[in-house]
Coordinates of C-alpha atoms in Angstrom, one line a residue:
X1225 CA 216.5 154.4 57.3
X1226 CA 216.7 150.3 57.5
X1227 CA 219.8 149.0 56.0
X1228 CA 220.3 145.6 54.5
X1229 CA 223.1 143.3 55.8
X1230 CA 226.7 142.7 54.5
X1231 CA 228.4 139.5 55.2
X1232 CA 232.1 141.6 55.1
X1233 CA 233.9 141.7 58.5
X1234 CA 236.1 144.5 58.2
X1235 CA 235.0 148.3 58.3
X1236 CA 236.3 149.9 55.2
X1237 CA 235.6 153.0 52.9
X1238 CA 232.6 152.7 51.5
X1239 CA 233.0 155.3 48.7
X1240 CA 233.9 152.8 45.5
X1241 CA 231.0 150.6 46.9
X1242 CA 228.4 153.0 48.0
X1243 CA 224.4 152.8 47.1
X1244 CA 221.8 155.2 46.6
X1245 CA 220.4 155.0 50.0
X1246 CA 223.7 154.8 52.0
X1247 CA 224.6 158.6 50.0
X1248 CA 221.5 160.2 50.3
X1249 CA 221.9 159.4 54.4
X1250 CA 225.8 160.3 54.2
X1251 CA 224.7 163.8 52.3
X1252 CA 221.4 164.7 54.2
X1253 CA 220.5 168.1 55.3
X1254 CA 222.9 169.2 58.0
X1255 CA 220.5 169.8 60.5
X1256 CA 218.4 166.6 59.4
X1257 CA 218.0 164.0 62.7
X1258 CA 218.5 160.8 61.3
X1259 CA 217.7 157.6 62.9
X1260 CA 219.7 154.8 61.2
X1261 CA 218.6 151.1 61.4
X1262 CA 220.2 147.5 60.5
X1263 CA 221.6 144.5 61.3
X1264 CA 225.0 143.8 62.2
X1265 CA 227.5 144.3 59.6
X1266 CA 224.7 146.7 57.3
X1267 CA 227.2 149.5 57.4
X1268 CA 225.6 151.9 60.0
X1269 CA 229.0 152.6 61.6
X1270 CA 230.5 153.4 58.7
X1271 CA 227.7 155.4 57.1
X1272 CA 228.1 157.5 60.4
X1273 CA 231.8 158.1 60.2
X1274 CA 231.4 159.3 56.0
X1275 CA 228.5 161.3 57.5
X1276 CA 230.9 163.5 59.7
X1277 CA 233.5 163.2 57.3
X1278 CA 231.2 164.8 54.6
X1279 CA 229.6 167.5 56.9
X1280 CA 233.0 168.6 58.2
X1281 CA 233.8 169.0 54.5
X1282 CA 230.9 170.3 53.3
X1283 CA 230.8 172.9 56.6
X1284 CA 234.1 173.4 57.1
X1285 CA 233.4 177.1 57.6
X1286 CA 231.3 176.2 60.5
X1287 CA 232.6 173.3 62.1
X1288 CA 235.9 172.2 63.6
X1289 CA 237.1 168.8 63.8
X1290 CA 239.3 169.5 66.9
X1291 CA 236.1 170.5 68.8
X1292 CA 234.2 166.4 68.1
X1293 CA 234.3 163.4 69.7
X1294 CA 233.0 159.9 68.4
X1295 CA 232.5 157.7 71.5
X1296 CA 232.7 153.6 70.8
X1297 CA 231.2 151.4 72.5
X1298 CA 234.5 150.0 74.1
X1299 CA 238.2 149.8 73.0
X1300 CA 237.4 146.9 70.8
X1301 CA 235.1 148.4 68.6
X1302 CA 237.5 151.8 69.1
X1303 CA 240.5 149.6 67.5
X1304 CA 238.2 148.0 64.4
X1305 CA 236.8 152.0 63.8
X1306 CA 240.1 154.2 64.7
X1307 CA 242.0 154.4 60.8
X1308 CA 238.6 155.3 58.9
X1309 CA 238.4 159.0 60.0
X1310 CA 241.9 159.7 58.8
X1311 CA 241.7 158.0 55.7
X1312 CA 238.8 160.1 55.1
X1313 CA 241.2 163.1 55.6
X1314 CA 239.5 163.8 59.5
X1315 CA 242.1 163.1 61.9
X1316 CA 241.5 165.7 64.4
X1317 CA 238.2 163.9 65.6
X1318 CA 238.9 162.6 69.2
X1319 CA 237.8 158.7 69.2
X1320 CA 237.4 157.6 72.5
X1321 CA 235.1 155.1 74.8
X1322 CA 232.7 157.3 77.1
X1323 CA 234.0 156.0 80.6
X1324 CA 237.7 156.8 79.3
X1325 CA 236.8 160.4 78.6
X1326 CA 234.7 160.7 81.5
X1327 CA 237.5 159.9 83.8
X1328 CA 240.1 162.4 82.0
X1329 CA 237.2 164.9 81.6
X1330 CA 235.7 165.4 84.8

């Protein structure tokens, strides 16, 4: 999937603004590799997070929030992406940069 570009700076719920293409890649088949491409700004970030916030919905049977991790980039991009999960009612997703849980991990 390309997306186009939005010139909005902050990373918000996308579910009063959403478009066609953006839900059918939020609601794809569960076990459906996607490859998501776009600019800066296009909403790929935030189509992921609605993405594991529907499928933990949608699976809940199967899968457990407390049992995920979403790795940023670095703590920046963690502060900008850290309220979206819980106001999409997933706040037992562990956000975290790789070398952070690498060093409490191993």
């Amino acid at each position: 999937y390309r997306l186009g570009e939005n010139k909005d700076n902050k990373l918000k719920d996308i579910v009063s603004t959403i478009q066609s293409e953006q839900n059918d890649i939020i609601r794809a088949e569960r076990n459906l590799p996607l490859l998501i491409q776009g600019v800066a700004g296009s909403g790929k970030t935030t189509i992921a997070l609605h993405r594991l916030a529907f499928l933990i919905y949608e699976y809940r049977e199967q899968l457990e929030a407390e049992r995920m991790i979403v790795f940023a980039p670095n703590s920046l991009f963690l502060d900008y992406i850290s309220s979206v999960l819980p106001e999409l009612g997933v706040g037992n997703i562990s956000q975290t940069t790789f070398p952070d849980w690498a060093l409490r991990t191993l």
